[in-house]
Short mmCIF file of C-alpha atoms and ligand atoms in Angstrom, two decimals:
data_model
loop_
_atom_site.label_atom_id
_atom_site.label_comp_id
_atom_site.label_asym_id
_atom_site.label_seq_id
_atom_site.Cartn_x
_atom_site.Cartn_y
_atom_site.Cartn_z
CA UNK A 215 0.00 0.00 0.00
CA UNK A 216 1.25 3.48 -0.93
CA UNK A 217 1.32 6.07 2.01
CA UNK A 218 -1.14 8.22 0.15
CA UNK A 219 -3.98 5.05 1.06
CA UNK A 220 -2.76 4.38 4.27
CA UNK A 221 -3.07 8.18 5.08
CA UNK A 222 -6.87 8.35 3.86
CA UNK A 223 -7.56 4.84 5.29
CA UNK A 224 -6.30 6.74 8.82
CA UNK A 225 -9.20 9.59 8.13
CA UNK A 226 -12.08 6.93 8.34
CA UNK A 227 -13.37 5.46 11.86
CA UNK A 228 -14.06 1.73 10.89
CA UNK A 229 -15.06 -0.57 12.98
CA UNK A 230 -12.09 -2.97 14.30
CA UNK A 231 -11.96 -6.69 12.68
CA UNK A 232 -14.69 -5.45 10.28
CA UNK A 233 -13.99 -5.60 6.23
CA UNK A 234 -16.36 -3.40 4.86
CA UNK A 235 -16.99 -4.19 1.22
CA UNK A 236 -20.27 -1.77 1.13
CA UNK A 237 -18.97 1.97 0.50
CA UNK A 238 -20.87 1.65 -2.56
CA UNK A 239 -23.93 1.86 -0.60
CA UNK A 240 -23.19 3.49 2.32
CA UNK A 241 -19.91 5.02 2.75
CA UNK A 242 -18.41 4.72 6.20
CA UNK A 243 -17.54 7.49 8.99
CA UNK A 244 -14.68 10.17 8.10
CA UNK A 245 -12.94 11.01 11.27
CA UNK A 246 -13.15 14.63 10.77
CA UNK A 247 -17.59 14.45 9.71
CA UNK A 248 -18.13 13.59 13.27
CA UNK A 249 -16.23 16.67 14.85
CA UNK A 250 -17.20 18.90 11.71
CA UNK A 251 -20.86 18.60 12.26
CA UNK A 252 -20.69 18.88 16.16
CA UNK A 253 -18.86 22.09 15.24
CA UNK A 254 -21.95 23.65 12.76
CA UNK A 255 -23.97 22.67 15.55
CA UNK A 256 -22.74 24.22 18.34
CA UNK A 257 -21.13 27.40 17.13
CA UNK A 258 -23.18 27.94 13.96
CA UNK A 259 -26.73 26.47 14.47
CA UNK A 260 -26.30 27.15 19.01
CA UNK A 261 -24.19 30.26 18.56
CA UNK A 262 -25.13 31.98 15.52
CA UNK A 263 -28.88 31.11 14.90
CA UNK A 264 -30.46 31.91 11.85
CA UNK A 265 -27.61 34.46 11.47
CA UNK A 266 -25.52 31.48 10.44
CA UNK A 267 -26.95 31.38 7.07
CA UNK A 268 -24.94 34.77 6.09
CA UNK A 269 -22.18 34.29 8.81
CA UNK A 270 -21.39 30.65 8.77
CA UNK A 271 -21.67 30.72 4.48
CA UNK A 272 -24.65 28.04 4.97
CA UNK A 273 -26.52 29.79 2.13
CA UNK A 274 -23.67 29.23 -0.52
CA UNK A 275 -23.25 25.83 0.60
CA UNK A 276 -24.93 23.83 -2.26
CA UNK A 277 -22.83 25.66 -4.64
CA UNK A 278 -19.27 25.57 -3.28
CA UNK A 279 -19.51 21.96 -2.38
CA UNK A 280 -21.07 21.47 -5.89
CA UNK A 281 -17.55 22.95 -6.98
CA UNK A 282 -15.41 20.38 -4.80
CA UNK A 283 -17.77 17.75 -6.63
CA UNK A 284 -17.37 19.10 -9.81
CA UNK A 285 -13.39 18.25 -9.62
CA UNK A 286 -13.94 14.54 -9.63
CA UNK A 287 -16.18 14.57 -12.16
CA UNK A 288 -14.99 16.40 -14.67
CA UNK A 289 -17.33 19.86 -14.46
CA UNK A 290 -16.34 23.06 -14.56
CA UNK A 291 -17.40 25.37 -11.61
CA UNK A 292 -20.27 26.37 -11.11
CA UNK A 293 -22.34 23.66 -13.41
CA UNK A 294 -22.82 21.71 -10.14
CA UNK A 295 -25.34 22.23 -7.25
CA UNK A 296 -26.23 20.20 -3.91
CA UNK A 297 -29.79 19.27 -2.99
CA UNK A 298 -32.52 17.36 -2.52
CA UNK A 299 -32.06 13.35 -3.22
CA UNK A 300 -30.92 11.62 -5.86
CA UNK A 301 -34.41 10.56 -7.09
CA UNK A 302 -35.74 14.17 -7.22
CA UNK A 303 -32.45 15.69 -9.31
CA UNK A 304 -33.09 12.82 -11.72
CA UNK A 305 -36.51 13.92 -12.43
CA UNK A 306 -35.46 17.75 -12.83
CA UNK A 307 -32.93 16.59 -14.78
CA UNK A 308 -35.61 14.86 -16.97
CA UNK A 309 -37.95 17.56 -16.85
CA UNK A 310 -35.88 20.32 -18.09
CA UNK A 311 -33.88 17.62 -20.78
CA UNK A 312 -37.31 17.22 -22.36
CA UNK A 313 -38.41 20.99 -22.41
CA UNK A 314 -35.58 21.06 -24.25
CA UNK A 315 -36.55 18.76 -26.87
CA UNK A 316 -40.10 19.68 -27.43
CA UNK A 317 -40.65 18.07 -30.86
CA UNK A 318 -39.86 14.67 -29.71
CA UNK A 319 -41.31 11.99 -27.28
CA UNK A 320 -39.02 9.26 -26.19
CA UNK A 321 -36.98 8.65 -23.41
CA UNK A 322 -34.51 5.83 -23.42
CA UNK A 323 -32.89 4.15 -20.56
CA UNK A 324 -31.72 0.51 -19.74
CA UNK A 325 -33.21 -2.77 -17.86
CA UNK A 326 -30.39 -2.04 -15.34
CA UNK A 327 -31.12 1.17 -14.31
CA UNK A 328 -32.07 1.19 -10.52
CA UNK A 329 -35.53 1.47 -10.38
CA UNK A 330 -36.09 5.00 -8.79
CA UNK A 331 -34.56 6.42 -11.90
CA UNK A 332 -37.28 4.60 -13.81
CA UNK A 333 -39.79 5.04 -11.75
CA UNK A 334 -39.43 9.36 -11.67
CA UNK A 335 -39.35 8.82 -15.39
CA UNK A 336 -42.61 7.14 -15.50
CA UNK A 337 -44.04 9.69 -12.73
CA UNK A 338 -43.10 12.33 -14.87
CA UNK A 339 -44.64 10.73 -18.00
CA UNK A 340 -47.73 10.77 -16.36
CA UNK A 341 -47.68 14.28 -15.06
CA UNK A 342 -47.08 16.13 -18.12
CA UNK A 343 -49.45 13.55 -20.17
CA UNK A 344 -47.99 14.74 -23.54
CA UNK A 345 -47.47 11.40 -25.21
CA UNK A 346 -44.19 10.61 -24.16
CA UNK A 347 -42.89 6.96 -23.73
CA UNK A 348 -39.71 5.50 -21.72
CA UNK A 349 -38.31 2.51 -23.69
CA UNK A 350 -36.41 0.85 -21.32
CA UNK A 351 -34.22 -1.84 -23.26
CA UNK A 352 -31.36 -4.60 -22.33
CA UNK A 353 -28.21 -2.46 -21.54
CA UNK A 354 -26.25 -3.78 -24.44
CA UNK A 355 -29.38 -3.17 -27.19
CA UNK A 356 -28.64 0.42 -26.25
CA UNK A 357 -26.55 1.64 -28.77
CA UNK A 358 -28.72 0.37 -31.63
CA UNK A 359 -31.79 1.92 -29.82
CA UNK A 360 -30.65 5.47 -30.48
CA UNK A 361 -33.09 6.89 -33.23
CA UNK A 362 -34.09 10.04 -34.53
CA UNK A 363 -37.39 10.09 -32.37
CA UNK A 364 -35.08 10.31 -29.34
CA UNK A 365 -35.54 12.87 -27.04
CA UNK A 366 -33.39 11.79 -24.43
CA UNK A 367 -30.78 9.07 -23.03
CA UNK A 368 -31.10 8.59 -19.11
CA UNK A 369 -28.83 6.03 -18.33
CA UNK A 370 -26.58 5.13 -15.24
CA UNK A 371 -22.56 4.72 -16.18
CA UNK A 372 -22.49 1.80 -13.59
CA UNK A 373 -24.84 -0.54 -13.35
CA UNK A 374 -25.87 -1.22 -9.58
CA UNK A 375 -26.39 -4.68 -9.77
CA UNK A 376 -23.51 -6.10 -12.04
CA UNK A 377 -21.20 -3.18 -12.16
CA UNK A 378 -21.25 -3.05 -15.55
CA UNK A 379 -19.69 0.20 -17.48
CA UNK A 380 -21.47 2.06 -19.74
CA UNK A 381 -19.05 4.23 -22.62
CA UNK A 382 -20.06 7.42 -21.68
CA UNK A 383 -18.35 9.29 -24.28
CA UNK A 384 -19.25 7.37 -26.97
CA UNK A 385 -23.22 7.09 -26.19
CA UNK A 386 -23.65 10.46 -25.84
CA UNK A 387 -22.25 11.34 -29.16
CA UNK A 388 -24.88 8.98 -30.40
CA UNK A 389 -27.55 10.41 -28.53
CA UNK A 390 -26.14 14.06 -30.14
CA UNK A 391 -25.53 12.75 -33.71
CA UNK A 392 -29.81 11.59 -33.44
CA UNK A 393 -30.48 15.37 -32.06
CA UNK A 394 -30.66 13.82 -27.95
CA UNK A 395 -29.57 15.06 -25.50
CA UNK A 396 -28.19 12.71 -22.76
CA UNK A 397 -28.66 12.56 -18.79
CA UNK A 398 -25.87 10.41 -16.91
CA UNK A 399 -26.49 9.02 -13.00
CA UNK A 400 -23.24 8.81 -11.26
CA UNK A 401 -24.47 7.49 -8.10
CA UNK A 402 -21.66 4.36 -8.56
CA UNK A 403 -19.32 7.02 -10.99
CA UNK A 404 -18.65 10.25 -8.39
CA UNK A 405 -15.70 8.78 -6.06
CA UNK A 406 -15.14 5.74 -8.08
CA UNK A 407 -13.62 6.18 -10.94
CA UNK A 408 -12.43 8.71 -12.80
CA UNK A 409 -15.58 10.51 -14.65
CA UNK A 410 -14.80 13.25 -17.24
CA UNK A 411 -18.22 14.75 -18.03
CA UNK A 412 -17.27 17.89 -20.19
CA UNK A 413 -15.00 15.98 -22.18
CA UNK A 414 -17.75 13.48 -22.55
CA UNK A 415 -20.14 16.20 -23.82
CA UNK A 416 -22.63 14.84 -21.07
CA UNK A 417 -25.83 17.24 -20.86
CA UNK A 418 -27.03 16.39 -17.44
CA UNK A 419 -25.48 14.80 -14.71
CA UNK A 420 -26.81 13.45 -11.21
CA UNK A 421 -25.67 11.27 -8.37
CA UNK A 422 -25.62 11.14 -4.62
CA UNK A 423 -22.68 11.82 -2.35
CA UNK A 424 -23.67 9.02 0.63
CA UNK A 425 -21.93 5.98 -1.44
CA UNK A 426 -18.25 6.53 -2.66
CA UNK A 427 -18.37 10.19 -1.63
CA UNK A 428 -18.97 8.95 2.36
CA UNK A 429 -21.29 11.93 3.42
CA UNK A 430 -23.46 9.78 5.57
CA UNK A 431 -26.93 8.89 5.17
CA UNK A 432 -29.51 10.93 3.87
CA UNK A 433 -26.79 13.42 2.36
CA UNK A 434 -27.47 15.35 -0.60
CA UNK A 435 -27.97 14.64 -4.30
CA UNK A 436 -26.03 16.64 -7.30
CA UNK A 437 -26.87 17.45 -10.44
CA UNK A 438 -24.82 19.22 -13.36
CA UNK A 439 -26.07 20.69 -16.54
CA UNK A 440 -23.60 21.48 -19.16
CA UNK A 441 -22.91 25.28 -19.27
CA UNK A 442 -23.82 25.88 -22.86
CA UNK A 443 -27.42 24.77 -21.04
CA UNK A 444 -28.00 26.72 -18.06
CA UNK A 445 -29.68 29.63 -19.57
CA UNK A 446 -32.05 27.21 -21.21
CA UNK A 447 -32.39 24.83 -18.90
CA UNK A 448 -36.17 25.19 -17.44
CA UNK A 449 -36.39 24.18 -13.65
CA UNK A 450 -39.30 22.10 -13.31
CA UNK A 451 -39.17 22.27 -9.49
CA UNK A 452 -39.47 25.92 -9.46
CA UNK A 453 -38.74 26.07 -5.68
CA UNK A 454 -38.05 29.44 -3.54
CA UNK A 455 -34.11 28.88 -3.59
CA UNK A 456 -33.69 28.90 -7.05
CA UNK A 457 -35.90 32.13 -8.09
CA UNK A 458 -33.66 34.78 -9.31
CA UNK A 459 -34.09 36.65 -6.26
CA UNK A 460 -35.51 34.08 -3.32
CA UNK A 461 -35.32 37.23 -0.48
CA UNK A 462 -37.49 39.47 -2.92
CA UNK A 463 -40.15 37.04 -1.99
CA UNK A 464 -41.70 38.09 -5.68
CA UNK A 465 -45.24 35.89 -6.09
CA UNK A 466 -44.26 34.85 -9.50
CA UNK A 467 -40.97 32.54 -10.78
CA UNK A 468 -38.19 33.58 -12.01
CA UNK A 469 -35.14 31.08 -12.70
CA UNK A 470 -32.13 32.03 -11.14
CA UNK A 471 -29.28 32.30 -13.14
CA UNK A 472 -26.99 29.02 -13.95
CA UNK A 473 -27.19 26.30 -11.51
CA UNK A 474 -28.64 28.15 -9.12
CA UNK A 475 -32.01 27.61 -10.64
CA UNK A 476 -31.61 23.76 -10.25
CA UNK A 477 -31.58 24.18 -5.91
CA UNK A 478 -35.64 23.47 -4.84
CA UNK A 479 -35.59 24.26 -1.40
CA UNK A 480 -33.64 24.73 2.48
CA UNK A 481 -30.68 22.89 1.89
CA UNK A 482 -29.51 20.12 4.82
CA UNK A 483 -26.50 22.37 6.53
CA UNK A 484 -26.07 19.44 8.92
CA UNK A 485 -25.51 16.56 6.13
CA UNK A 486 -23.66 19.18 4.11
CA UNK A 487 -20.92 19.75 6.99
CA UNK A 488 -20.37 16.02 6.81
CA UNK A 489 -19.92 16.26 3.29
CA UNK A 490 -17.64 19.42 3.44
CA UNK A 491 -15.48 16.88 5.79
CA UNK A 492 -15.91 14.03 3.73
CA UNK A 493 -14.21 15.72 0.88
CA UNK A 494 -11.58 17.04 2.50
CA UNK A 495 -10.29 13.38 1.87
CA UNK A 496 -10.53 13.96 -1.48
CA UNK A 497 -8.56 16.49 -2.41
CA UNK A 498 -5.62 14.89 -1.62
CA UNK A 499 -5.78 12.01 -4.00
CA UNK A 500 -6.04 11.90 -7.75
CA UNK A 501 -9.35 9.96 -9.48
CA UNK A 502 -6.83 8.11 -11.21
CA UNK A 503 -4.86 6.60 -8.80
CA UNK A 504 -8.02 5.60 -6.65
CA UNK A 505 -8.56 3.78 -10.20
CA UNK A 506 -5.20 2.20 -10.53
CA UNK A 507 -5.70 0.72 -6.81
CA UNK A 508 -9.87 0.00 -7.40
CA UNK A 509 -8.68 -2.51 -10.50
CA UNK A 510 -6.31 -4.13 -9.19
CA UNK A 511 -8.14 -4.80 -6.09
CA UNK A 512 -11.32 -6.17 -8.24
CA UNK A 513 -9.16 -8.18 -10.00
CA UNK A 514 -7.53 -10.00 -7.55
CA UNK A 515 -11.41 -10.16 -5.35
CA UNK A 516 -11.68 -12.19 -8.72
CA UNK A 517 -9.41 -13.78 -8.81
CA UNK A 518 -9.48 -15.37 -5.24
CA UNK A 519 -13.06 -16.22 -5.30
CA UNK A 520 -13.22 -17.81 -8.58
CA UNK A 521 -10.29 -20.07 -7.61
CA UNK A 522 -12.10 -21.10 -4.10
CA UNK A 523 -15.44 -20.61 -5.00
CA UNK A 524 -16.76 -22.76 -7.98
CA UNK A 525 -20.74 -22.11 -6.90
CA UNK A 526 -20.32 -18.62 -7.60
CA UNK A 527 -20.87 -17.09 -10.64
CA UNK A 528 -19.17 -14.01 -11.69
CA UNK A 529 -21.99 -11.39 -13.14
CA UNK A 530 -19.83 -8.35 -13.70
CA UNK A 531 -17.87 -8.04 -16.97
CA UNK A 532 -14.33 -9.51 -16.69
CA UNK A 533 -12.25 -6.76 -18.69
CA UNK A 534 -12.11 -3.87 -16.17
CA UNK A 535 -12.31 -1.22 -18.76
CA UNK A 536 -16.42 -2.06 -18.52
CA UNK A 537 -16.56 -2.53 -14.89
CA UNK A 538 -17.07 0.32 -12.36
CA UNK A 539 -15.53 -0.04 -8.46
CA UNK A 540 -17.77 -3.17 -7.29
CA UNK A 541 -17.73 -7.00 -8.14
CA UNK A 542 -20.85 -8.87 -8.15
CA UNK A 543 -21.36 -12.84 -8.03
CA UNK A 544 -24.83 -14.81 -9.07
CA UNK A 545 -25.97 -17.53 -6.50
CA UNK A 546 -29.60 -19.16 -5.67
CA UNK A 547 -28.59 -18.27 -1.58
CA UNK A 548 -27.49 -15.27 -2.15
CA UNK A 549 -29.19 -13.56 0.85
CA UNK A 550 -28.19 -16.24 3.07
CA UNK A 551 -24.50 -16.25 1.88
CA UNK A 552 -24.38 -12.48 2.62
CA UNK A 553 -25.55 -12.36 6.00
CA UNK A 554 -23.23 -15.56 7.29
CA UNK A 555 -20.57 -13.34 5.76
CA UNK A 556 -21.60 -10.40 7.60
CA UNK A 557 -21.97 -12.51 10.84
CA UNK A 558 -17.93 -13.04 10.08
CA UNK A 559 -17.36 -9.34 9.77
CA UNK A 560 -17.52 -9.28 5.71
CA UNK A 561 -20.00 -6.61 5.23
CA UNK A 562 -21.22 -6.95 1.28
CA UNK A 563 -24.90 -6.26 0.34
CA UNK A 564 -27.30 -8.52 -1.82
CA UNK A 565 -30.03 -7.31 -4.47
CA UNK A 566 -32.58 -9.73 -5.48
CA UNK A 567 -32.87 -11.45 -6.68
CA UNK A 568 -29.71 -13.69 -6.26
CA UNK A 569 -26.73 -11.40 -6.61
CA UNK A 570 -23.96 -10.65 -3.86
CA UNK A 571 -22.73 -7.56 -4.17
CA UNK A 572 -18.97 -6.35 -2.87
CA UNK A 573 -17.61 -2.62 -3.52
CA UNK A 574 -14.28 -1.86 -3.65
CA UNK A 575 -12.82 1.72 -2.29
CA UNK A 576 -8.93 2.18 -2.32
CA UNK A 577 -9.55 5.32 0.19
CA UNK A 578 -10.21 2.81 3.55
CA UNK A 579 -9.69 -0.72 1.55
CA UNK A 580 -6.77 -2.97 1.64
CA UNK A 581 -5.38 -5.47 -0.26
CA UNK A 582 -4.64 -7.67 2.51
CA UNK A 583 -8.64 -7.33 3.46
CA UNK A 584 -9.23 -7.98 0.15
CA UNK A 585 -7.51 -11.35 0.96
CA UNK A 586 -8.88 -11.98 4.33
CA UNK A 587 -12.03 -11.35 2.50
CA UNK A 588 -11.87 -14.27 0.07
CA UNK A 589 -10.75 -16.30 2.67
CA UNK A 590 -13.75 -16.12 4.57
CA UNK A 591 -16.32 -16.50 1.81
CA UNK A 592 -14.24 -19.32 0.71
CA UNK A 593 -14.70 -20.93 4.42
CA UNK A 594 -18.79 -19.65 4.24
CA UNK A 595 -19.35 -21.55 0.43
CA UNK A 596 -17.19 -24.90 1.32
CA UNK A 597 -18.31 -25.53 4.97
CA UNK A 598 -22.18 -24.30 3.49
CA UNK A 599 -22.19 -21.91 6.64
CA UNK A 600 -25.05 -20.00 5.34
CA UNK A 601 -27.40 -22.39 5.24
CA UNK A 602 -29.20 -21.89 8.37
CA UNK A 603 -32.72 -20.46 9.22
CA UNK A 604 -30.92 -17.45 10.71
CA UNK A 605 -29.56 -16.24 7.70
CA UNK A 606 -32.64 -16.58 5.31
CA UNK A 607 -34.93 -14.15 7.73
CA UNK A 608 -35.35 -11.29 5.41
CA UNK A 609 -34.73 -7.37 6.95
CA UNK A 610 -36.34 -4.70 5.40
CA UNK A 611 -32.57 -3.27 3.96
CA UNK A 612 -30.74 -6.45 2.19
C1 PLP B 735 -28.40 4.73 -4.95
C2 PLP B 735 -29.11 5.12 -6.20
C3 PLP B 735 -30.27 5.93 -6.14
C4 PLP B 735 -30.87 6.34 -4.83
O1 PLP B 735 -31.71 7.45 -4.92
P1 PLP B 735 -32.08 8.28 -3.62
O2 PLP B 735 -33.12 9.23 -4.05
O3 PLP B 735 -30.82 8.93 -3.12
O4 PLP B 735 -32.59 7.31 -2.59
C5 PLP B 735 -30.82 6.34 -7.34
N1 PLP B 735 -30.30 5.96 -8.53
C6 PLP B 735 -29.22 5.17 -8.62
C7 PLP B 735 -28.67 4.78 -9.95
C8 PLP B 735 -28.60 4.71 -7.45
O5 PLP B 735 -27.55 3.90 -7.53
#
């Protein structure tokens, strides 16, 4: 391990004996969150009041974090703005992506989307009852789904199931050379691997900052929209905080200029001080060296559980280049297997219906966990450890 990795792995508080192969769901605790957001309490919230809003800088919040964001991901600042969750910036970004193409009905996206992403797309269908249609089609059918009647292309880069990569670069020019426009989720991109979204030409962009970017639960969303856009860009959710002029308390809308427009309503100043401390982290490593370490920490997860592990069957795609940061295997106990694991301090996740699920994040993961961590599903899948009742009662959170 490089210092650089052992330096952030010292900035998270992890529990001890615990190998914690989940940051792509929930990130874990930065040291410096925990002190940072008894800090906005106390002196800003307890000392200042609602002066803190001028005094403590809690009003430009969304908007300079948006720029720390924007760094990994390949945006210029000020195209990026906090808010909300995830679910709600993928519908604005919808909304005002299909304003934008007012001649044309169809939104495409891919069988491996996760659902919410889908399921604000349908929402929105309905709501503006205007005839349009999401075709949702098997990820690798999407290239040759990319018409002329497009309006747009929601996709996610990585799929949350199989980790699968979508070519960002290259769809989007698609989308463009059939008169799209094209909306990217980074909710398993932002923190994982490198993500380049001007270069890419990407129109929208959205993702959350709780998985790889390890602002805690319930953090905030982010969405970009591509400069060139901004002006034109119609907010949908035409909330208070992103009217031109939110303290003229004006009855009628008007958008705010840039990316301010995209912010809805109060932002959450206690989430975003975790965040603010959570990417401290990041600014002292470089997206691709986290990728370097990411690859060849899936590949040898690989590896080691193919060699020990005959009953489980890889689902991600074997050439890195079209895998994102996590590593996903197929098996009828899937659930079960999880949870024995997790009894044995291997915290993965599972999705239904049968896949086992293991994220990989260079910042607070080792290779020598990595190792300890094939050892001990090898032990779980030959001794058939999971297969007791215990294990196959269902929570509400798999
Ligand atoms: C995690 C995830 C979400 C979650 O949305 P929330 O509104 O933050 O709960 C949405 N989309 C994708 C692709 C995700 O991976």
């Amino acid at each position: 391990m490089t210092d650089l990795f052992a330096e952030t792995r010292a900035a998270f508080d992890l529990p001890e004996g615990v190998i914690y192969l989940d940051g792509n769901s929930l990130g874990p605790l930065p040291r410096a969150a925990a002190a940072r957001i008894a800090r906005t309490v106390t002196e800003e919230w307890g000392a200042m009041l609602i002066t803190a809003w001028n005094r403590a800088g809690w009003m430009e919040m969304p908007r300079r974090l948006g720029d720390r964001i924007g760094r990994l991901i390949g945006a210029a600042p000020g195209s990026v703005v906090l808010g909300d969750t995830l679910s709600i910036k993928v519908y604005q970004a919808l909304a005002a992506a299909l304003a934008l193409r007012p001649g044309r009905r169809v939104i495409l996206s891919d069988s491996g989307n996760f659902p919410t992403d889908l399921y604000m797309a349908e929402g929105l269908v309905k709501t503006l009852d205007a005839g349009h249609e999401l075709r949702v089609v098997a990820p690798e059918d999407i290239a040759a789904a990319i018409d002329d009647d497009l309006a747009v292309l929601m996709l996610t880069e990585v799929d949350y199931r199989s980790g699968r990569r979508h070519d960002m670069a290259a769809l989007t020019a698609r989308a463009h050379a059939a008169g799209a426009l094209a909306i990217w989720d980074l909710a398993h991109s932002a923190g994982a691997l490198p993500v380049d979204l001007a270069g890419a030409g990407a129109d929208f962009a959205v993702g959350c900052t709780y998985k790889y970017l390890n602002a805690g639960p319930g953090a905030p969303a982010f969405i970009y929209v591509a400069p060139a856009l901004q002006e034109a860009a119609q907010p949908a959710l035409s909330g208070w905080l992103g009217h031109a002029a939110p303290f003229a308390f004006d009855p009628a809308y008007r958008p705010g200029t840039g990316i301010e427009r995209m912010r809805v309503g109060t932002p959450p100043v206690l989430q975003m001080a975790a965040l603010d401390a959570a990417l401290d982290i990041w600014d002292r490593v470089d997206m691709g060296a986290v990728r370097t370490r990411s690859v060849e920490l899936t590949e040898a997860f690989i590896r080691g559980v193919e060699a020990t592990c005959p009953e489980l069957a890889l689902v991600s795609p074997r050439d890195a280049d079209r895998r994102g940061s996590q590593v996903s295997f197929r098996h009828p106990e899937g659930y079960a297997i999880i949870q024995a694991l997790i009894a044995r301090g291997v915290i993965g996740d599972f999705r239904a219906p049968d896949i086992l699920r293991f994220g990989f994040t260079p910042l607070y993961t080792t290779a020598a966990e990595v190792e300890a961590a094939v050892a001990r599903i090898a032990e779980v899948m030959s001794g058939r450890l999971w297969d007791r009742a215990e294990f196959r009662q269902r929570a509400a959170v798999t």
